[in-house]
PDB file of C-alpha atoms in Angstrom:
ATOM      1  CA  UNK C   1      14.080  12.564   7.484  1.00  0.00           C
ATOM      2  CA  UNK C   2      14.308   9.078   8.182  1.00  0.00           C
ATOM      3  CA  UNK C   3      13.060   9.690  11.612  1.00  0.00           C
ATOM      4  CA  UNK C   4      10.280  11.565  10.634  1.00  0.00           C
ATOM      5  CA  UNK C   5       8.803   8.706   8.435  1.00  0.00           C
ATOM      6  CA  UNK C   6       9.482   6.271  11.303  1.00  0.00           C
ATOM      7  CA  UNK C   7       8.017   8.186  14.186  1.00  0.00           C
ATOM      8  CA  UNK C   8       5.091   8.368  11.728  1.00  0.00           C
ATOM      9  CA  UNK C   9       4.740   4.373  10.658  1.00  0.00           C
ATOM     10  CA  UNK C  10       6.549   2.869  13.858  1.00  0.00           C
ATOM     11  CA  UNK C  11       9.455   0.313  12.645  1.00  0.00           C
ATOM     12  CA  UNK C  12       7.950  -2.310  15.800  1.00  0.00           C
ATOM     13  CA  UNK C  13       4.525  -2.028  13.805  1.00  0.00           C
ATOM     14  CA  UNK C  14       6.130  -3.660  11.042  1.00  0.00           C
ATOM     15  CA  UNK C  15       4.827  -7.851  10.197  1.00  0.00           C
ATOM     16  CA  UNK C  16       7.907 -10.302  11.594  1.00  0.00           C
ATOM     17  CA  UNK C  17       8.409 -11.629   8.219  1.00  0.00           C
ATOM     18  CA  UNK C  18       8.768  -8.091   7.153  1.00  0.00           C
ATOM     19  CA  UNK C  19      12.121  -5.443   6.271  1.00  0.00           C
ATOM     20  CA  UNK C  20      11.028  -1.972   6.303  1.00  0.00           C
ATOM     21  CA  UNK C  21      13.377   1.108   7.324  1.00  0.00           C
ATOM     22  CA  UNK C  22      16.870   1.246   5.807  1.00  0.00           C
ATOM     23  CA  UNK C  23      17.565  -0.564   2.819  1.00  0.00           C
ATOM     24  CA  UNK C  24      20.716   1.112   1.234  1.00  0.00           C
ATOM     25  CA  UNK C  25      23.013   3.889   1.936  1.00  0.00           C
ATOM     26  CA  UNK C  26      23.599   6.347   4.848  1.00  0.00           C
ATOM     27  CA  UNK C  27      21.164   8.114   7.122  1.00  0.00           C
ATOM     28  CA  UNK C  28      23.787  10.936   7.523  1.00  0.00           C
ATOM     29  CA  UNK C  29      23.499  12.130   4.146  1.00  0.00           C
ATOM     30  CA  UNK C  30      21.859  15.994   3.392  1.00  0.00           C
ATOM     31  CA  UNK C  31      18.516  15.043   0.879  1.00  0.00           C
ATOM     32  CA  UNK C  32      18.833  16.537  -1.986  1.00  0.00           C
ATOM     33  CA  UNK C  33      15.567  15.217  -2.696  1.00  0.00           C
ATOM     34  CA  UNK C  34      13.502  12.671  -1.971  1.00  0.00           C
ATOM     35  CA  UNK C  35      11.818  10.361  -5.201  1.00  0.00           C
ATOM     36  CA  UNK C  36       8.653   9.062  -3.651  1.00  0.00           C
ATOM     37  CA  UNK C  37       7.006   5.389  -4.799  1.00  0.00           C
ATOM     38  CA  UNK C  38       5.626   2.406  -4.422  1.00  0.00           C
ATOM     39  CA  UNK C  39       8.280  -0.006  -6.249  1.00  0.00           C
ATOM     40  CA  UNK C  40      11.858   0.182  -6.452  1.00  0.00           C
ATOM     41  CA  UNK C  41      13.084  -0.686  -9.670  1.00  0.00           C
ATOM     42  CA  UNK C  42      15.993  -0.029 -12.410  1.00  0.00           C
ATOM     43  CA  UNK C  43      14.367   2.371 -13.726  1.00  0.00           C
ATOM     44  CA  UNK C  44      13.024   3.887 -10.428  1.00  0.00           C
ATOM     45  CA  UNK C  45      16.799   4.770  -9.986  1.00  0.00           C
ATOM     46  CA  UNK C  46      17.537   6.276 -13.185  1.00  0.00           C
ATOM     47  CA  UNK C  47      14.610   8.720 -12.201  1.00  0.00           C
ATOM     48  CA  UNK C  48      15.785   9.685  -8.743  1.00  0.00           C
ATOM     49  CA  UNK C  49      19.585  10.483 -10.764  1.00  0.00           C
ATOM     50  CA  UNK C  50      17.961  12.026 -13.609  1.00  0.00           C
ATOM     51  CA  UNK C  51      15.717  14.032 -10.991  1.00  0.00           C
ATOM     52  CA  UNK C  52      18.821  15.061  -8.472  1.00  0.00           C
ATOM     53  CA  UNK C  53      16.899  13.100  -5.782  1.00  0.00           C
ATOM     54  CA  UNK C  54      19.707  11.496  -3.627  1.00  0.00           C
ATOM     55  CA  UNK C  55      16.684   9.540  -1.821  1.00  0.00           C
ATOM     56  CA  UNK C  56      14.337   7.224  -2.985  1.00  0.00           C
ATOM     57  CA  UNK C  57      11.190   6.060  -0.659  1.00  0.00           C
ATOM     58  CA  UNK C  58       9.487   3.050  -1.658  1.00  0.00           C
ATOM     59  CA  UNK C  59       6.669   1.232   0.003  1.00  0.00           C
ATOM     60  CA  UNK C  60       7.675  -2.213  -0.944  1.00  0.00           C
ATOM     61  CA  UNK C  61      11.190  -2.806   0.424  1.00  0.00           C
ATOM     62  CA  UNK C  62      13.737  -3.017  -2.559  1.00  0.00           C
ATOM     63  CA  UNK C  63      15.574  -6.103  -0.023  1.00  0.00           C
ATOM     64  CA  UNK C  64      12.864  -8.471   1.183  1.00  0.00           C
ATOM     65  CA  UNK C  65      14.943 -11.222   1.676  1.00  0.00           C
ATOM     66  CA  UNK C  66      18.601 -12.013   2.663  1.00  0.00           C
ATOM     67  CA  UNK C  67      21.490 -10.818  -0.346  1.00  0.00           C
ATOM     68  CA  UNK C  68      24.205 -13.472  -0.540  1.00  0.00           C
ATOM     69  CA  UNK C  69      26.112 -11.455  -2.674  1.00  0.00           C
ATOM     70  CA  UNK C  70      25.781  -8.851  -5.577  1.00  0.00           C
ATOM     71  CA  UNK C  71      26.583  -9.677  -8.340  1.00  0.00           C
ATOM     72  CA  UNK C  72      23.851  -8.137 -10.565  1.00  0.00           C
ATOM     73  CA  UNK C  73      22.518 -11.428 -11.438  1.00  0.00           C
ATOM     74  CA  UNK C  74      19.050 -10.370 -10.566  1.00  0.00           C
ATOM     75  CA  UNK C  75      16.957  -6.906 -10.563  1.00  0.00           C
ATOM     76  CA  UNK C  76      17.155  -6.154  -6.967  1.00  0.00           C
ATOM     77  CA  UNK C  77      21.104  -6.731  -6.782  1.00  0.00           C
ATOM     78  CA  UNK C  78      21.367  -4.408  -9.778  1.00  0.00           C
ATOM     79  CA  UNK C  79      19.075  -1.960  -8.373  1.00  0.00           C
ATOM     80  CA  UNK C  80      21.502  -1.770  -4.985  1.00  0.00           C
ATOM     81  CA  UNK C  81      24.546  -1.621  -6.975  1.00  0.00           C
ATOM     82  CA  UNK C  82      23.496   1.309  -9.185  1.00  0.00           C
ATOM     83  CA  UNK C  83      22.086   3.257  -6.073  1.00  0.00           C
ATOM     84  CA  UNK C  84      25.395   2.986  -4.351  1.00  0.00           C
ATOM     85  CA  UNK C  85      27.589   4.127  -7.342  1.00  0.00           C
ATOM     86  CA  UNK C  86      25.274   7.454  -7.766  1.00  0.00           C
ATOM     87  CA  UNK C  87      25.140   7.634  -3.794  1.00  0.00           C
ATOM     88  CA  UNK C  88      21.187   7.021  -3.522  1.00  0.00           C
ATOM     89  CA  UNK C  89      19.804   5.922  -0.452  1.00  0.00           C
ATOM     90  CA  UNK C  90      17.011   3.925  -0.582  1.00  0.00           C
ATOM     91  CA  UNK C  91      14.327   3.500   2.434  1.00  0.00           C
ATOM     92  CA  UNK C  92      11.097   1.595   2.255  1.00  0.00           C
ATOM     93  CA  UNK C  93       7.687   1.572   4.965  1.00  0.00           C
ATOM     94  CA  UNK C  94       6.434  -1.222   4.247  1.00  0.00           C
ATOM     95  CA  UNK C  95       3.752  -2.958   6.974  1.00  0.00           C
ATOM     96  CA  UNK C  96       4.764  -0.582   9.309  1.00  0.00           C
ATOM     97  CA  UNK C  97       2.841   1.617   7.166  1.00  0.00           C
ATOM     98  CA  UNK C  98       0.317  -0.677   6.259  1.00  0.00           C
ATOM     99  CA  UNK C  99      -0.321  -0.834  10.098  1.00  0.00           C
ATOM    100  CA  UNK C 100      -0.185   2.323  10.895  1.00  0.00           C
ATOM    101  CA  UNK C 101      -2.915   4.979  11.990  1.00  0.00           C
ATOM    102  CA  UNK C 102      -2.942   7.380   8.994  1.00  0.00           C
ATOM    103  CA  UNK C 103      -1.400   4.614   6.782  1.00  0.00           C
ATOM    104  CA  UNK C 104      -2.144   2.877   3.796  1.00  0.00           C
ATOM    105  CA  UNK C 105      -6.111   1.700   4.729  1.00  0.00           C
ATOM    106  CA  UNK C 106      -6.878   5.066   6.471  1.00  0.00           C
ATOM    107  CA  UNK C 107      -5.466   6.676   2.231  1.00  0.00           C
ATOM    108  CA  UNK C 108      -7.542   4.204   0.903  1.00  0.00           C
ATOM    109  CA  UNK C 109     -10.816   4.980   3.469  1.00  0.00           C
ATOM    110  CA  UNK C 110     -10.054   8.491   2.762  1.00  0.00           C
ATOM    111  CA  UNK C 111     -10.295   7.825  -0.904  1.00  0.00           C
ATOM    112  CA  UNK C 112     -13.444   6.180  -0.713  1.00  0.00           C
ATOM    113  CA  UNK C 113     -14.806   9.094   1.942  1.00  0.00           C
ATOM    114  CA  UNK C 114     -15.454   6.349   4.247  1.00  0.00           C
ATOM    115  CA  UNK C 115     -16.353   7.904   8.274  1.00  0.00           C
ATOM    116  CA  UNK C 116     -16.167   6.690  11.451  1.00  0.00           C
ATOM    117  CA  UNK C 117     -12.773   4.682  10.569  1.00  0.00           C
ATOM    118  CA  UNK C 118     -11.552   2.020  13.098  1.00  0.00           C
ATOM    119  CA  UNK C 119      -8.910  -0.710  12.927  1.00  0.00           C
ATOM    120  CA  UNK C 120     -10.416  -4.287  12.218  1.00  0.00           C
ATOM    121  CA  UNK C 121      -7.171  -5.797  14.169  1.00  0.00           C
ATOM    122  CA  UNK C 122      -5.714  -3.656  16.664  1.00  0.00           C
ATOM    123  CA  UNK C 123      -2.263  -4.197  17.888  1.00  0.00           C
ATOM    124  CA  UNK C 124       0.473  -2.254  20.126  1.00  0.00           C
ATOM    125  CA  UNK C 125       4.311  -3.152  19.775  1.00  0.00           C
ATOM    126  CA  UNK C 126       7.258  -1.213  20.987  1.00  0.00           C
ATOM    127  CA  UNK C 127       4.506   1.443  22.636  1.00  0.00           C
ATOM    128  CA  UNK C 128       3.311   2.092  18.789  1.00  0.00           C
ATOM    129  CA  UNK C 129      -0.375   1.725  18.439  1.00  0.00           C
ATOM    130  CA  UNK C 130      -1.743   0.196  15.208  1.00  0.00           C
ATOM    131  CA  UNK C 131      -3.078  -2.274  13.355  1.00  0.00           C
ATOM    132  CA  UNK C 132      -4.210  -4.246  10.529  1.00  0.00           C
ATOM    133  CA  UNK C 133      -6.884  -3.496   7.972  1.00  0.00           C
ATOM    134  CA  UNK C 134     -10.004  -0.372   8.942  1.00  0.00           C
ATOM    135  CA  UNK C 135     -13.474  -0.479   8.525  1.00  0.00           C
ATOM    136  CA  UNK C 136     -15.478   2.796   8.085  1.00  0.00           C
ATOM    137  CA  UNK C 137     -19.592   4.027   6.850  1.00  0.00           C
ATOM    138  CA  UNK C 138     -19.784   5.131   3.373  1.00  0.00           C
ATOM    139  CA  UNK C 139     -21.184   8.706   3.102  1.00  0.00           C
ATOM    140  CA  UNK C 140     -24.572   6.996   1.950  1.00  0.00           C
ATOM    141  CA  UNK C 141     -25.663   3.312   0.965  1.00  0.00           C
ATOM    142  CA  UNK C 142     -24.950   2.528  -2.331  1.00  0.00           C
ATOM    143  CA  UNK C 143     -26.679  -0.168  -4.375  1.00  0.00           C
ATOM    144  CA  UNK C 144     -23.642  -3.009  -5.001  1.00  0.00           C
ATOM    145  CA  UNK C 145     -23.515  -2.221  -8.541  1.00  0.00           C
ATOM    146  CA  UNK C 146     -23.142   1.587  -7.910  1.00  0.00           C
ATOM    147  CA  UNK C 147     -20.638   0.698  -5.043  1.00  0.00           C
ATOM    148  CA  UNK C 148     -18.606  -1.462  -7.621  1.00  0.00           C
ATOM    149  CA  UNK C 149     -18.895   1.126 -10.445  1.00  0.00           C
ATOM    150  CA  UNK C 150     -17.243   3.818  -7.506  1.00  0.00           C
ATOM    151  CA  UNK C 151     -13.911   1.698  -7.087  1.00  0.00           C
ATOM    152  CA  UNK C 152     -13.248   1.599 -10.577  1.00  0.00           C
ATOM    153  CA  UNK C 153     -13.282   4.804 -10.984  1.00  0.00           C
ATOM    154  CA  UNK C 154     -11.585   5.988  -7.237  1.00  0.00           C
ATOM    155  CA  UNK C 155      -8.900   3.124  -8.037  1.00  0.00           C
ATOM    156  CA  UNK C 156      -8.971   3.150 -11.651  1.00  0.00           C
ATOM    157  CA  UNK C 157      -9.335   0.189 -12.570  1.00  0.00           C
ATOM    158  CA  UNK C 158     -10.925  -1.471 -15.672  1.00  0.00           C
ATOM    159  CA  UNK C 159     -12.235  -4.537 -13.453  1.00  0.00           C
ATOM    160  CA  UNK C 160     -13.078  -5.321 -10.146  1.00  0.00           C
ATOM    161  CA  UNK C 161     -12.547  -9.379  -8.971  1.00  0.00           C
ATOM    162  CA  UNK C 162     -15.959  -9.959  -7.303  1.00  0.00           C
ATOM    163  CA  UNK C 163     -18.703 -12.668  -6.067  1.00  0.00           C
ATOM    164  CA  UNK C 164     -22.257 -12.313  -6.157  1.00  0.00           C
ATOM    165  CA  UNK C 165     -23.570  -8.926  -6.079  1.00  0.00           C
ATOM    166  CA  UNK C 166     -26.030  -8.270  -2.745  1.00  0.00           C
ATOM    167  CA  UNK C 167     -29.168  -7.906  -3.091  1.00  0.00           C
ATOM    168  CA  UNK C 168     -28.624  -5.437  -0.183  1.00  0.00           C
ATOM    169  CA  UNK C 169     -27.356  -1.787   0.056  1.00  0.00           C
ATOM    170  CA  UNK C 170     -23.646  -1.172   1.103  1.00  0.00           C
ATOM    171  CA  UNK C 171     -22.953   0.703   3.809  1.00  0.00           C
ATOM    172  CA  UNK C 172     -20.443  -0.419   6.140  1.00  0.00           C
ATOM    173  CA  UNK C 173     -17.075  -1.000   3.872  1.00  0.00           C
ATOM    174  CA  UNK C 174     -13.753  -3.169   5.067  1.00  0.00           C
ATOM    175  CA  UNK C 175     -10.375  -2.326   3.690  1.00  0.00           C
ATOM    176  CA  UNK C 176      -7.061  -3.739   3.480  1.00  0.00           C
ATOM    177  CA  UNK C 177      -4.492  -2.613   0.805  1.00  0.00           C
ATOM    178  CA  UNK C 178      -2.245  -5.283  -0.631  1.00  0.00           C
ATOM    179  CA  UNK C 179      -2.814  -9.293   0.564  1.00  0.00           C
ATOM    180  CA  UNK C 180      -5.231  -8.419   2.915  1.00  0.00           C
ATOM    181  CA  UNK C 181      -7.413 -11.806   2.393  1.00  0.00           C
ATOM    182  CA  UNK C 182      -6.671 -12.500   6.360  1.00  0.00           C
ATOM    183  CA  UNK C 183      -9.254  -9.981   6.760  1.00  0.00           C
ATOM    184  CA  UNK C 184     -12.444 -11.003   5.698  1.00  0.00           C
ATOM    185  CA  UNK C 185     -13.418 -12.646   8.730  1.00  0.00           C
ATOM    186  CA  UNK C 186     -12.713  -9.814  10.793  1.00  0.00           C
ATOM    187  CA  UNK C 187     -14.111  -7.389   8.377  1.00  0.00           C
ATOM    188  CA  UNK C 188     -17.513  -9.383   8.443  1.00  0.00           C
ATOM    189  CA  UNK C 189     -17.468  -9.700  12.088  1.00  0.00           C
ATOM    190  CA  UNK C 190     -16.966  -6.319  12.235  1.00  0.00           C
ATOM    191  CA  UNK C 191     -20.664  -5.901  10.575  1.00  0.00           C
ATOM    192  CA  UNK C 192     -19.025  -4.883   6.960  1.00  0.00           C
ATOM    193  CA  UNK C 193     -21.255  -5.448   3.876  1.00  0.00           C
ATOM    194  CA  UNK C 194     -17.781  -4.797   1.300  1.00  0.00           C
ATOM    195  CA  UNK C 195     -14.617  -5.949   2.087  1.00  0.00           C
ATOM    196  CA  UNK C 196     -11.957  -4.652  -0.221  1.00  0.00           C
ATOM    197  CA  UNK C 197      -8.188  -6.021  -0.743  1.00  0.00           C
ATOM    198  CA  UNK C 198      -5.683  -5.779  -3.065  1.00  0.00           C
ATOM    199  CA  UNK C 199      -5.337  -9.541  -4.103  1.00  0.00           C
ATOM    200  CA  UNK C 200      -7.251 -13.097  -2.634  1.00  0.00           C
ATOM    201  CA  UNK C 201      -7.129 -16.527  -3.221  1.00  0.00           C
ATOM    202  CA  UNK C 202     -10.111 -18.449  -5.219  1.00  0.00           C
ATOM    203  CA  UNK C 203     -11.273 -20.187  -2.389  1.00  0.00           C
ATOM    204  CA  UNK C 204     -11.585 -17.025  -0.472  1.00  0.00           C
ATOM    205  CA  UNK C 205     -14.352 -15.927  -2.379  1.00  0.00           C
ATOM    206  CA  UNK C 206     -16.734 -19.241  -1.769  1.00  0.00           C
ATOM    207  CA  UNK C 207     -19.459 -19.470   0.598  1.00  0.00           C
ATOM    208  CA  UNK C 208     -20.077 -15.519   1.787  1.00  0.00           C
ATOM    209  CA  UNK C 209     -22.969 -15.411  -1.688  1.00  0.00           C
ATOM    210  CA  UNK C 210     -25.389 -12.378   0.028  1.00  0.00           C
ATOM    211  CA  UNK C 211     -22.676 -12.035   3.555  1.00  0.00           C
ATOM    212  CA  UNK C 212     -20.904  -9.855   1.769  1.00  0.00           C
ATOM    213  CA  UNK C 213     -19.513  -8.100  -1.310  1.00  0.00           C
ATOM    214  CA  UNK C 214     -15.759  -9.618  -1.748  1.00  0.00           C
ATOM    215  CA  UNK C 215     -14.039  -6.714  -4.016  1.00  0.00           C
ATOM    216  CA  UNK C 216     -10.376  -7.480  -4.935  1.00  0.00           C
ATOM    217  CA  UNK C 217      -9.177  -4.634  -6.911  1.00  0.00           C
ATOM    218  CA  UNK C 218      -5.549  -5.654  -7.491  1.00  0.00           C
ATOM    219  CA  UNK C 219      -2.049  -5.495  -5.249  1.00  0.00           C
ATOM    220  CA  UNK C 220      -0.277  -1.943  -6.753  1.00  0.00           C
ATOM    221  CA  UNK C 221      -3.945  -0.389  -7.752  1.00  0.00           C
ATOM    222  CA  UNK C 222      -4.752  -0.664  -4.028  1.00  0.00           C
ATOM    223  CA  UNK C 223      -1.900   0.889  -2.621  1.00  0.00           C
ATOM    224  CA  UNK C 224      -1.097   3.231  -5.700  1.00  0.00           C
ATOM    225  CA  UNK C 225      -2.087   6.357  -3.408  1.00  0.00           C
ATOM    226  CA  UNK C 226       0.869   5.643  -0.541  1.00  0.00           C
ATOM    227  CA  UNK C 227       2.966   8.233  -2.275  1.00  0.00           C
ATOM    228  CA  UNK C 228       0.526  10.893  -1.093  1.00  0.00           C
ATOM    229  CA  UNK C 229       1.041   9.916   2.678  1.00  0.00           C
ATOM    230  CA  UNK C 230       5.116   9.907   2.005  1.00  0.00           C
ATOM    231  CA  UNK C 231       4.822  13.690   0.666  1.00  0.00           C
ATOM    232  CA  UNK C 232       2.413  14.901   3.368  1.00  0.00           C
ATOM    233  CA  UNK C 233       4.848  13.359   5.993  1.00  0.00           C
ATOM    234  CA  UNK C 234       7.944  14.730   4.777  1.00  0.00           C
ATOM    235  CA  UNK C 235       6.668  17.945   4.060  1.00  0.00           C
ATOM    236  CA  UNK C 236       5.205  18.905   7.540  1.00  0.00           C
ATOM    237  CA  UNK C 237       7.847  16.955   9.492  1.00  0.00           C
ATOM    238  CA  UNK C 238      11.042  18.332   7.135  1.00  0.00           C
ATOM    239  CA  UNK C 239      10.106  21.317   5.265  1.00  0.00           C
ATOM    240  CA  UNK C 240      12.097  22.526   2.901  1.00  0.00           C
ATOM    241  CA  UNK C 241      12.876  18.733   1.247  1.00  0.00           C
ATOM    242  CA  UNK C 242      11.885  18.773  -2.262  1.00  0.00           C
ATOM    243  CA  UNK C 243      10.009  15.864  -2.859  1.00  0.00           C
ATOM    244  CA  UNK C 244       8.918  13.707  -6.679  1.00  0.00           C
ATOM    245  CA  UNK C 245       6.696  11.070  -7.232  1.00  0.00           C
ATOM    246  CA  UNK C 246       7.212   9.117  -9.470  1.00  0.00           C
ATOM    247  CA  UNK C 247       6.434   9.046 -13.235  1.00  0.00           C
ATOM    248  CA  UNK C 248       7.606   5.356 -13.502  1.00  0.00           C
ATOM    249  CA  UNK C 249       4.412   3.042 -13.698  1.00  0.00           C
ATOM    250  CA  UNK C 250       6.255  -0.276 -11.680  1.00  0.00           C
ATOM    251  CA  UNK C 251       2.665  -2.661 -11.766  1.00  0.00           C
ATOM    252  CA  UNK C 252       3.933  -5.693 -13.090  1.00  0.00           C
ATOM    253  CA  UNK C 253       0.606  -7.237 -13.623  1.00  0.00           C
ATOM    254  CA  UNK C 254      -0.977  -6.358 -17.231  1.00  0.00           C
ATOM    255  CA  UNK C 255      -4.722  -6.351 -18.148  1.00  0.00           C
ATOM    256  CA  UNK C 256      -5.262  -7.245 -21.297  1.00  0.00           C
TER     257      UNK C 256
END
């Protein structure tokens, strides 16, 4: 099953900062199950046990950066240890995804019924063909405060991080899930009137008043939908291998 997610989101797509694929356990194991989400966490874990999943897949990798030891002095050492004593494997797609054609941005384009998607930075590595970030027409122009009013809802959120609202229709939407600030220039290049992301810096927003609508919807709400692509993936490439999303809510950001 492993394979199947990777021939899907290429491991060479993945950013070089990145550690997608593998992150604990054995790819030899028979999946009893497969716990589907976007985090992995403590409690995450306790699910896929509780749930007979002997697999979880996360989109965020569970190891990001090096383990000295483990000791479970932190959340992501405890995490490991308690996945190997109940013999849960844990893989994450992480940018691989996120770069990927039928990834994260083309869930989030389809979300938005956005058409005529292309990739705002195209890249090939290891013979995969992807890239960062998609553009795509909304079905019809929308006025900005309509177009606003529409993310909250598709994304549910209760606010949307914005500048200036055009005087202009929207039509032409950019898209990055996650940190996808980098973007903007492309996405405006690219002859966008909306850029969306998941998370930007204050400066970012400055000087684009009437360029274009900046809409930064938050990091997990923007990607909240990746569990869909793991289940369609796993399901038409390994039938047969029961899959769970999650009922674990892991955004550690609160709106109060």
């Amino acid at each position: 099953m492993v394979n199947a997610l990777e021939e899907f989101a290429p491991l060479p797509l993945q950013e070089d900062y990145d550690n997608a694929g593998l992150q604990v356990g054995l790819t030899e194991t028979e999946v009893s199950g497969a716990l589907l989400c976007l985090d992995v966490t403590e409690e995450v874990v306790d699910e896929a046990v509780a749930k007979g999943c002997n697999l979880i897949v996360s989109h965020h990798p569970l190891i990001f950066r090096a383990l000295k030891r483990v000791t479970g002095a932190n959340m992501v050492q405890r995490c490991v240890m308690k996945a190997i004593i109940n013999g849960v494997a844990i893989v994450s797609m992480h940018t691989n995804l996120d770069n990927a054609v039928g990834g994260v941005n083309y869930k989030m384009a389809e979300k938005l019924h956005l058409r005529d998607i292309s990739i705002l930075a195209p890249r090939e590595a290891g013979g995969a063909s992807g890239g960062s970030g998609v553009i795509g027409t909304l079905e019809a122009p929308m006025e900005a405060s309509e177009f606003i009013a529409m993310l909250k809802e598709t994304f549910q959120v209760s606010c949307v991080q914005t500048n200036q609202l055009l005087r202009r229709s929207i039509s032409r939407v950019g898209l990055c899930g996650g940190a996808g600030a980098f973007l903007l220039g492309d996405a405006m290049a690219a002859g966008a009137d909306a850029f969306i992301t998941g998370e930007m810096h204050y400066h970012d927003f400055f000087d684009h008043e009437q360029e274009v609508q900046v809409c930064v919807i938050g990091h997990y709400e923007s990607e909240q939908y990746t569990t869909e692509i793991f289940k369609q993936v796993i399901e038409e490439r390994c039938p047969g291998v029961r899959c769970v999303l999650t009922d674990v809510h892991t955004n550690p950001i609160v709106y109060m």
